């Protein structure tokens, strides 16, 4: 299978797990996936902001995505990963339970979020895709990372 420079039929995404759900973010916004490293706590930040890391000379804020979604604290273990995302010329790391898949999702299979989704999480969901027996939740990163961009 050959890859084309631009594929308008498919969206290439990184799949990651959080609790028992699978979420996806576009590969174009992912700078890297890192193993857990030491996080320096920053005072007077929201509870989901775990602190900052020094990643190859760049100070990068780190948020606990599970905490951000109101799903409790992430339990850190060998499969825990930090996904480095670039959004509006800013790098932010998000802690996820695991990240181990890259998929091409047919653009036509992405549906808007269901109406029954309630609470704060609905602002974070850009859509859902059904691929075989999997339900993948596409995140709206601008909303998820909004307080970070506003000035941590």
Short mmCIF file of N, CA and C in Angstrom, two decimals:
data_model
loop_
_atom_site.label_atom_id
_atom_site.label_comp_id
_atom_site.label_asym_id
_atom_site.label_seq_id
_atom_site.Cartn_x
_atom_site.Cartn_y
_atom_site.Cartn_z
N UNK A 1 0.84 -1.17 0.00
CA UNK A 1 0.00 0.00 0.00
C UNK A 1 0.89 1.25 0.00
N UNK A 2 0.69 2.11 -0.93
CA UNK A 2 1.50 3.32 -1.00
C UNK A 2 0.78 4.46 -0.30
N UNK A 3 1.55 5.34 0.30
CA UNK A 3 0.97 6.49 0.96
C UNK A 3 1.06 7.70 0.03
N UNK A 4 0.00 8.47 0.02
CA UNK A 4 0.01 9.70 -0.75
C UNK A 4 0.31 10.85 0.20
N UNK A 5 0.79 11.94 -0.36
CA UNK A 5 1.13 13.08 0.47
C UNK A 5 -0.11 13.65 1.15
N UNK A 6 -1.23 13.71 0.42
CA UNK A 6 -2.48 14.21 0.98
C UNK A 6 -3.56 13.18 0.65
N UNK A 7 -4.28 12.75 1.68
CA UNK A 7 -5.34 11.78 1.49
C UNK A 7 -6.63 12.40 1.99
N UNK A 8 -7.50 12.81 1.05
CA UNK A 8 -8.74 13.46 1.43
C UNK A 8 -9.82 12.46 1.82
N UNK A 9 -9.58 11.18 1.58
CA UNK A 9 -10.56 10.15 1.88
C UNK A 9 -10.45 9.68 3.32
N UNK A 10 -9.23 9.71 3.87
CA UNK A 10 -8.97 9.18 5.20
C UNK A 10 -8.34 10.23 6.10
N UNK A 11 -8.60 10.07 7.40
CA UNK A 11 -7.96 10.90 8.41
C UNK A 11 -7.04 9.98 9.20
N UNK A 12 -5.73 10.25 9.18
CA UNK A 12 -4.76 9.44 9.92
C UNK A 12 -4.74 9.94 11.36
N UNK A 13 -4.97 9.00 12.30
CA UNK A 13 -5.11 9.36 13.70
C UNK A 13 -4.26 8.47 14.59
N UNK A 14 -3.92 9.00 15.77
CA UNK A 14 -3.30 8.22 16.84
C UNK A 14 -4.43 7.80 17.77
N UNK A 15 -4.49 6.50 18.07
CA UNK A 15 -5.51 5.97 18.98
C UNK A 15 -4.89 5.82 20.36
N UNK A 16 -5.61 6.27 21.38
CA UNK A 16 -5.13 6.07 22.75
C UNK A 16 -6.29 5.69 23.65
N UNK A 17 -5.93 5.06 24.77
CA UNK A 17 -6.93 4.60 25.72
C UNK A 17 -6.97 5.52 26.93
N UNK A 18 -8.17 5.71 27.43
CA UNK A 18 -8.42 6.48 28.64
C UNK A 18 -9.59 5.79 29.31
N UNK A 19 -9.36 5.27 30.52
CA UNK A 19 -10.36 4.41 31.18
C UNK A 19 -10.64 3.25 30.23
N UNK A 20 -11.89 3.02 29.86
CA UNK A 20 -12.20 1.89 28.98
C UNK A 20 -12.61 2.34 27.59
N UNK A 21 -12.29 3.58 27.24
CA UNK A 21 -12.69 4.11 25.93
C UNK A 21 -11.46 4.36 25.07
N UNK A 22 -11.69 4.35 23.74
CA UNK A 22 -10.63 4.68 22.79
C UNK A 22 -10.91 6.05 22.19
N UNK A 23 -9.90 6.90 22.25
CA UNK A 23 -9.99 8.25 21.71
C UNK A 23 -8.98 8.39 20.58
N UNK A 24 -9.22 9.35 19.70
CA UNK A 24 -8.28 9.58 18.61
C UNK A 24 -8.01 11.07 18.45
N UNK A 25 -6.78 11.37 18.02
CA UNK A 25 -6.42 12.73 17.63
C UNK A 25 -5.64 12.63 16.32
N UNK A 26 -5.79 13.62 15.45
CA UNK A 26 -5.10 13.57 14.16
C UNK A 26 -3.58 13.51 14.33
N UNK A 27 -2.94 12.66 13.54
CA UNK A 27 -1.48 12.54 13.54
C UNK A 27 -0.83 13.90 13.27
N UNK A 28 -1.47 14.72 12.46
CA UNK A 28 -0.90 16.02 12.10
C UNK A 28 -0.69 16.91 13.32
N UNK A 29 -1.38 16.65 14.43
CA UNK A 29 -1.23 17.47 15.63
C UNK A 29 -0.33 16.82 16.68
N UNK A 30 0.14 15.61 16.40
CA UNK A 30 0.97 14.88 17.36
C UNK A 30 2.44 15.04 17.01
N UNK A 31 3.22 15.52 17.98
CA UNK A 31 4.67 15.69 17.77
C UNK A 31 5.45 14.47 18.25
N UNK A 32 4.85 13.72 19.15
CA UNK A 32 5.54 12.54 19.66
C UNK A 32 4.76 11.87 20.75
N UNK A 33 5.14 10.64 21.05
CA UNK A 33 4.57 9.88 22.15
C UNK A 33 5.74 9.47 23.03
N UNK A 34 5.70 9.89 24.28
CA UNK A 34 6.82 9.68 25.19
C UNK A 34 6.42 8.78 26.35
N UNK A 35 7.41 8.03 26.86
CA UNK A 35 7.19 7.33 28.12
C UNK A 35 7.12 8.37 29.22
N UNK A 36 6.54 7.99 30.34
CA UNK A 36 6.39 8.89 31.47
C UNK A 36 7.76 9.32 31.98
N UNK A 37 7.94 10.63 32.14
CA UNK A 37 9.17 11.17 32.71
C UNK A 37 8.80 12.07 33.88
N UNK A 38 9.81 12.55 34.60
CA UNK A 38 9.56 13.36 35.78
C UNK A 38 8.83 14.66 35.40
N UNK A 39 7.75 14.93 36.13
CA UNK A 39 6.94 16.13 35.90
C UNK A 39 7.14 17.08 37.09
N UNK A 40 7.54 18.31 36.81
CA UNK A 40 7.72 19.32 37.84
C UNK A 40 6.39 20.02 38.09
N UNK A 41 5.89 19.94 39.30
CA UNK A 41 4.61 20.55 39.67
C UNK A 41 4.72 22.06 39.61
N UNK A 42 3.64 22.71 39.15
CA UNK A 42 3.58 24.17 39.10
C UNK A 42 2.46 24.61 40.05
N UNK A 43 2.78 25.49 41.02
CA UNK A 43 1.75 25.90 41.98
C UNK A 43 0.62 26.71 41.33
N UNK A 44 -0.54 26.67 41.98
CA UNK A 44 -1.71 27.46 41.60
C UNK A 44 -2.18 27.18 40.18
N UNK A 45 -2.15 25.90 39.78
CA UNK A 45 -2.71 25.49 38.49
C UNK A 45 -3.90 24.57 38.77
N UNK A 46 -4.81 24.43 37.81
CA UNK A 46 -5.93 23.50 38.00
C UNK A 46 -5.42 22.09 38.28
N UNK A 47 -6.26 21.27 38.94
CA UNK A 47 -5.82 19.93 39.35
C UNK A 47 -5.43 19.04 38.18
N UNK A 48 -6.01 19.28 37.00
CA UNK A 48 -5.67 18.44 35.85
C UNK A 48 -4.34 18.83 35.21
N UNK A 49 -3.79 19.98 35.58
CA UNK A 49 -2.47 20.38 35.09
C UNK A 49 -1.44 19.78 36.04
N UNK A 50 -0.71 18.78 35.58
CA UNK A 50 0.21 18.06 36.45
C UNK A 50 1.53 18.80 36.63
N UNK A 51 1.85 19.71 35.72
CA UNK A 51 3.09 20.46 35.82
C UNK A 51 3.72 20.63 34.46
N UNK A 52 5.06 20.66 34.44
CA UNK A 52 5.80 20.83 33.20
C UNK A 52 6.93 19.82 33.12
N UNK A 53 7.34 19.53 31.90
CA UNK A 53 8.53 18.70 31.68
C UNK A 53 9.49 19.46 30.79
N UNK A 54 10.75 19.08 30.85
CA UNK A 54 11.75 19.62 29.95
C UNK A 54 11.98 18.55 28.89
N UNK A 55 11.40 18.77 27.72
CA UNK A 55 11.48 17.80 26.64
C UNK A 55 12.39 18.35 25.55
N UNK A 56 13.59 17.80 25.48
CA UNK A 56 14.57 18.23 24.49
C UNK A 56 14.76 19.75 24.50
N UNK A 57 14.85 20.30 25.72
CA UNK A 57 15.12 21.73 25.87
C UNK A 57 13.90 22.62 25.80
N UNK A 58 12.70 22.04 25.64
CA UNK A 58 11.48 22.83 25.57
C UNK A 58 10.63 22.53 26.80
N UNK A 59 10.27 23.57 27.55
CA UNK A 59 9.41 23.40 28.72
C UNK A 59 7.97 23.22 28.20
N UNK A 60 7.39 22.06 28.53
CA UNK A 60 6.09 21.69 27.99
C UNK A 60 5.11 21.42 29.13
N UNK A 61 3.94 22.12 29.14
CA UNK A 61 2.94 21.82 30.16
C UNK A 61 2.34 20.44 29.95
N UNK A 62 2.00 19.76 31.05
CA UNK A 62 1.45 18.41 31.01
C UNK A 62 0.09 18.40 31.70
N UNK A 63 -0.92 17.86 31.01
CA UNK A 63 -2.23 17.72 31.65
C UNK A 63 -2.62 16.25 31.72
N UNK A 64 -3.34 15.92 32.78
CA UNK A 64 -3.87 14.58 32.98
C UNK A 64 -5.23 14.56 32.31
N UNK A 65 -5.33 13.91 31.16
CA UNK A 65 -6.55 13.92 30.38
C UNK A 65 -7.71 13.25 31.11
N UNK A 66 -7.40 12.21 31.87
CA UNK A 66 -8.45 11.52 32.63
C UNK A 66 -9.05 12.49 33.65
N UNK A 67 -8.20 13.24 34.35
CA UNK A 67 -8.66 14.23 35.32
C UNK A 67 -9.40 15.35 34.60
N UNK A 68 -8.92 15.78 33.46
CA UNK A 68 -9.57 16.86 32.69
C UNK A 68 -10.99 16.49 32.31
N UNK A 69 -11.22 15.21 32.03
CA UNK A 69 -12.55 14.73 31.65
C UNK A 69 -13.41 14.37 32.86
N UNK A 70 -12.89 14.57 34.08
CA UNK A 70 -13.64 14.25 35.27
C UNK A 70 -13.74 12.76 35.54
N UNK A 71 -12.75 11.99 35.10
CA UNK A 71 -12.74 10.54 35.27
C UNK A 71 -11.80 10.10 36.38
N UNK A 72 -11.38 11.02 37.24
CA UNK A 72 -10.45 10.68 38.30
C UNK A 72 -9.01 10.90 37.87
N UNK A 73 -8.10 10.52 38.75
CA UNK A 73 -6.67 10.67 38.47
C UNK A 73 -6.17 9.49 37.64
N UNK A 74 -5.22 9.72 36.77
CA UNK A 74 -4.59 8.63 36.03
C UNK A 74 -3.73 7.82 36.98
N UNK A 75 -3.81 6.50 36.83
CA UNK A 75 -2.89 5.64 37.59
C UNK A 75 -1.69 5.41 36.68
N UNK A 76 -0.54 5.86 37.13
CA UNK A 76 0.66 5.85 36.30
C UNK A 76 1.33 4.48 36.38
N UNK A 77 1.62 3.89 35.21
CA UNK A 77 2.28 2.58 35.16
C UNK A 77 3.12 2.48 33.89
N UNK A 78 3.59 1.29 33.58
CA UNK A 78 4.48 1.07 32.42
C UNK A 78 3.84 1.44 31.09
N UNK A 79 2.51 1.30 30.97
CA UNK A 79 1.86 1.60 29.69
C UNK A 79 1.44 3.06 29.56
N UNK A 80 1.54 3.83 30.66
CA UNK A 80 1.18 5.25 30.62
C UNK A 80 2.08 5.98 29.62
N UNK A 81 1.48 6.85 28.83
CA UNK A 81 2.23 7.63 27.85
C UNK A 81 1.86 9.11 27.94
N UNK A 82 2.79 9.94 27.47
CA UNK A 82 2.53 11.37 27.31
C UNK A 82 2.53 11.63 25.80
N UNK A 83 1.39 12.08 25.29
CA UNK A 83 1.30 12.43 23.88
C UNK A 83 1.57 13.93 23.78
N UNK A 84 2.58 14.29 23.00
CA UNK A 84 2.93 15.70 22.80
C UNK A 84 2.14 16.21 21.60
N UNK A 85 1.30 17.21 21.86
CA UNK A 85 0.41 17.77 20.85
C UNK A 85 0.83 19.20 20.56
N UNK A 86 0.82 19.57 19.29
CA UNK A 86 1.06 20.96 18.92
C UNK A 86 -0.27 21.56 18.48
N UNK A 87 -0.62 22.67 19.12
CA UNK A 87 -1.86 23.35 18.82
C UNK A 87 -1.59 24.85 18.86
N UNK A 88 -1.86 25.52 17.78
CA UNK A 88 -1.63 26.97 17.69
C UNK A 88 -0.21 27.34 18.11
N UNK A 89 0.78 26.64 17.55
CA UNK A 89 2.20 26.89 17.80
C UNK A 89 2.61 26.71 19.26
N UNK A 90 1.88 25.89 20.00
CA UNK A 90 2.23 25.61 21.39
C UNK A 90 2.23 24.10 21.59
N UNK A 91 3.26 23.59 22.29
CA UNK A 91 3.30 22.17 22.61
C UNK A 91 2.70 21.94 23.98
N UNK A 92 1.86 20.91 24.08
CA UNK A 92 1.24 20.50 25.33
C UNK A 92 1.31 18.98 25.38
N UNK A 93 1.62 18.43 26.56
CA UNK A 93 1.62 16.99 26.73
C UNK A 93 0.37 16.55 27.46
N UNK A 94 -0.23 15.44 27.01
CA UNK A 94 -1.40 14.89 27.70
C UNK A 94 -1.07 13.48 28.17
N UNK A 95 -1.39 13.19 29.44
CA UNK A 95 -1.16 11.87 30.00
C UNK A 95 -2.34 10.98 29.64
N UNK A 96 -2.05 9.81 29.04
CA UNK A 96 -3.08 8.85 28.66
C UNK A 96 -2.69 7.47 29.20
N UNK A 97 -3.68 6.58 29.31
CA UNK A 97 -3.41 5.24 29.85
C UNK A 97 -2.47 4.46 28.95
N UNK A 98 -2.68 4.53 27.65
CA UNK A 98 -1.77 3.91 26.69
C UNK A 98 -2.04 4.48 25.30
N UNK A 99 -1.04 4.40 24.45
CA UNK A 99 -1.16 4.85 23.06
C UNK A 99 -0.37 3.87 22.21
N UNK A 100 -1.06 3.14 21.37
CA UNK A 100 -0.34 2.08 20.65
C UNK A 100 -0.88 1.79 19.27
N UNK A 101 -1.56 2.73 18.65
CA UNK A 101 -2.16 2.44 17.36
C UNK A 101 -2.22 3.70 16.51
N UNK A 102 -1.98 3.53 15.23
CA UNK A 102 -2.21 4.60 14.25
C UNK A 102 -3.14 4.01 13.21
N UNK A 103 -4.23 4.72 12.92
CA UNK A 103 -5.24 4.23 11.97
C UNK A 103 -5.56 5.27 10.93
N UNK A 104 -6.06 4.79 9.80
CA UNK A 104 -6.69 5.66 8.81
C UNK A 104 -8.19 5.50 8.97
N UNK A 105 -8.87 6.59 9.32
CA UNK A 105 -10.32 6.55 9.47
C UNK A 105 -10.94 7.17 8.22
N UNK A 106 -11.84 6.45 7.53
CA UNK A 106 -12.52 7.07 6.40
C UNK A 106 -13.30 8.30 6.89
N UNK A 107 -13.08 9.44 6.24
CA UNK A 107 -13.70 10.69 6.67
C UNK A 107 -15.23 10.55 6.71
N UNK A 108 -15.78 9.80 5.79
CA UNK A 108 -17.23 9.61 5.74
C UNK A 108 -17.79 8.83 6.91
N UNK A 109 -16.94 8.13 7.67
CA UNK A 109 -17.42 7.34 8.80
C UNK A 109 -17.46 8.13 10.10
N UNK A 110 -16.98 9.37 10.07
CA UNK A 110 -16.99 10.21 11.27
C UNK A 110 -18.35 10.89 11.38
N UNK A 111 -19.02 10.64 12.50
CA UNK A 111 -20.34 11.21 12.74
C UNK A 111 -20.24 12.27 13.82
N UNK A 112 -21.18 13.23 13.84
CA UNK A 112 -21.18 14.20 14.93
C UNK A 112 -21.43 13.49 16.25
N UNK A 113 -21.07 14.15 17.35
CA UNK A 113 -21.27 13.54 18.66
C UNK A 113 -22.76 13.29 18.89
N UNK A 114 -23.08 12.21 19.60
CA UNK A 114 -24.49 11.93 19.89
C UNK A 114 -25.09 13.00 20.78
N UNK A 115 -26.38 13.26 20.60
CA UNK A 115 -27.07 14.28 21.40
C UNK A 115 -27.11 13.93 22.88
N UNK A 116 -27.09 12.63 23.20
CA UNK A 116 -27.25 12.21 24.59
C UNK A 116 -26.01 12.47 25.44
N UNK A 117 -24.90 12.80 24.81
CA UNK A 117 -23.70 13.10 25.58
C UNK A 117 -23.96 14.38 26.36
N UNK A 118 -23.74 14.31 27.66
CA UNK A 118 -24.04 15.48 28.48
C UNK A 118 -22.83 15.97 29.22
N UNK A 119 -22.99 17.09 29.88
CA UNK A 119 -21.94 17.61 30.73
C UNK A 119 -20.82 18.26 29.95
N UNK A 120 -19.71 18.48 30.68
CA UNK A 120 -18.57 19.18 30.12
C UNK A 120 -17.91 18.41 28.99
N UNK A 121 -17.96 17.06 29.05
CA UNK A 121 -17.26 16.26 28.07
C UNK A 121 -17.77 16.50 26.64
N UNK A 122 -19.04 16.89 26.49
CA UNK A 122 -19.56 17.07 25.14
C UNK A 122 -18.84 18.17 24.38
N UNK A 123 -18.32 19.16 25.09
CA UNK A 123 -17.55 20.23 24.44
C UNK A 123 -16.23 19.71 23.87
N UNK A 124 -15.76 18.60 24.42
CA UNK A 124 -14.46 18.06 24.04
C UNK A 124 -14.54 17.11 22.85
N UNK A 125 -15.74 16.66 22.48
CA UNK A 125 -15.88 15.63 21.45
C UNK A 125 -16.23 16.28 20.11
N UNK A 126 -15.38 16.04 19.11
CA UNK A 126 -15.62 16.57 17.78
C UNK A 126 -16.48 15.61 16.96
N UNK A 127 -16.43 14.32 17.28
CA UNK A 127 -17.21 13.33 16.56
C UNK A 127 -16.85 11.93 16.99
N UNK A 128 -17.54 10.96 16.45
CA UNK A 128 -17.26 9.56 16.73
C UNK A 128 -17.18 8.79 15.42
N UNK A 129 -16.37 7.75 15.42
CA UNK A 129 -16.23 6.91 14.23
C UNK A 129 -16.38 5.46 14.64
N UNK A 130 -17.15 4.70 13.86
CA UNK A 130 -17.28 3.27 14.10
C UNK A 130 -16.42 2.55 13.08
N UNK A 131 -15.39 1.87 13.55
CA UNK A 131 -14.49 1.11 12.69
C UNK A 131 -14.56 -0.34 13.16
N UNK A 132 -15.09 -1.22 12.32
CA UNK A 132 -15.34 -2.61 12.70
C UNK A 132 -16.15 -2.62 13.99
N UNK A 133 -15.64 -3.23 15.05
CA UNK A 133 -16.40 -3.28 16.30
C UNK A 133 -15.95 -2.19 17.28
N UNK A 134 -15.09 -1.28 16.83
CA UNK A 134 -14.54 -0.25 17.71
C UNK A 134 -15.31 1.06 17.55
N UNK A 135 -15.48 1.74 18.68
CA UNK A 135 -16.05 3.08 18.67
C UNK A 135 -14.94 4.04 19.08
N UNK A 136 -14.54 4.91 18.17
CA UNK A 136 -13.43 5.84 18.39
C UNK A 136 -13.98 7.25 18.57
N UNK A 137 -13.54 7.92 19.62
CA UNK A 137 -14.01 9.26 19.94
C UNK A 137 -12.97 10.27 19.50
N UNK A 138 -13.35 11.14 18.56
CA UNK A 138 -12.45 12.17 18.03
C UNK A 138 -12.54 13.41 18.92
N UNK A 139 -11.39 13.83 19.45
CA UNK A 139 -11.37 14.96 20.38
C UNK A 139 -11.27 16.29 19.66
N UNK A 140 -11.88 17.29 20.27
CA UNK A 140 -11.80 18.67 19.80
C UNK A 140 -10.73 19.34 20.66
N UNK A 141 -9.48 19.28 20.20
CA UNK A 141 -8.34 19.69 21.03
C UNK A 141 -8.38 21.15 21.45
N UNK A 142 -8.94 22.04 20.63
CA UNK A 142 -9.03 23.44 21.03
C UNK A 142 -9.81 23.59 22.32
N UNK A 143 -10.88 22.82 22.49
CA UNK A 143 -11.70 22.89 23.70
C UNK A 143 -11.01 22.20 24.87
N UNK A 144 -10.41 21.03 24.61
CA UNK A 144 -9.75 20.28 25.67
C UNK A 144 -8.61 21.09 26.27
N UNK A 145 -7.85 21.77 25.44
CA UNK A 145 -6.65 22.48 25.89
C UNK A 145 -6.86 23.96 26.12
N UNK A 146 -8.08 24.44 26.02
CA UNK A 146 -8.36 25.88 26.11
C UNK A 146 -7.80 26.54 27.35
N UNK A 147 -7.98 25.99 28.57
CA UNK A 147 -7.42 26.69 29.73
C UNK A 147 -5.90 26.73 29.73
N UNK A 148 -5.27 25.74 29.09
CA UNK A 148 -3.82 25.72 29.01
C UNK A 148 -3.35 26.85 28.11
N UNK A 149 -4.01 27.00 26.96
CA UNK A 149 -3.62 28.04 26.02
C UNK A 149 -3.83 29.43 26.58
N UNK A 150 -4.78 29.54 27.53
CA UNK A 150 -5.11 30.85 28.11
C UNK A 150 -4.04 31.33 29.08
N UNK A 151 -3.09 30.45 29.38
CA UNK A 151 -1.98 30.93 30.20
C UNK A 151 -1.76 30.14 31.46
N UNK A 152 -1.04 29.05 31.35
CA UNK A 152 -0.60 28.32 32.55
C UNK A 152 0.65 29.00 33.02
#
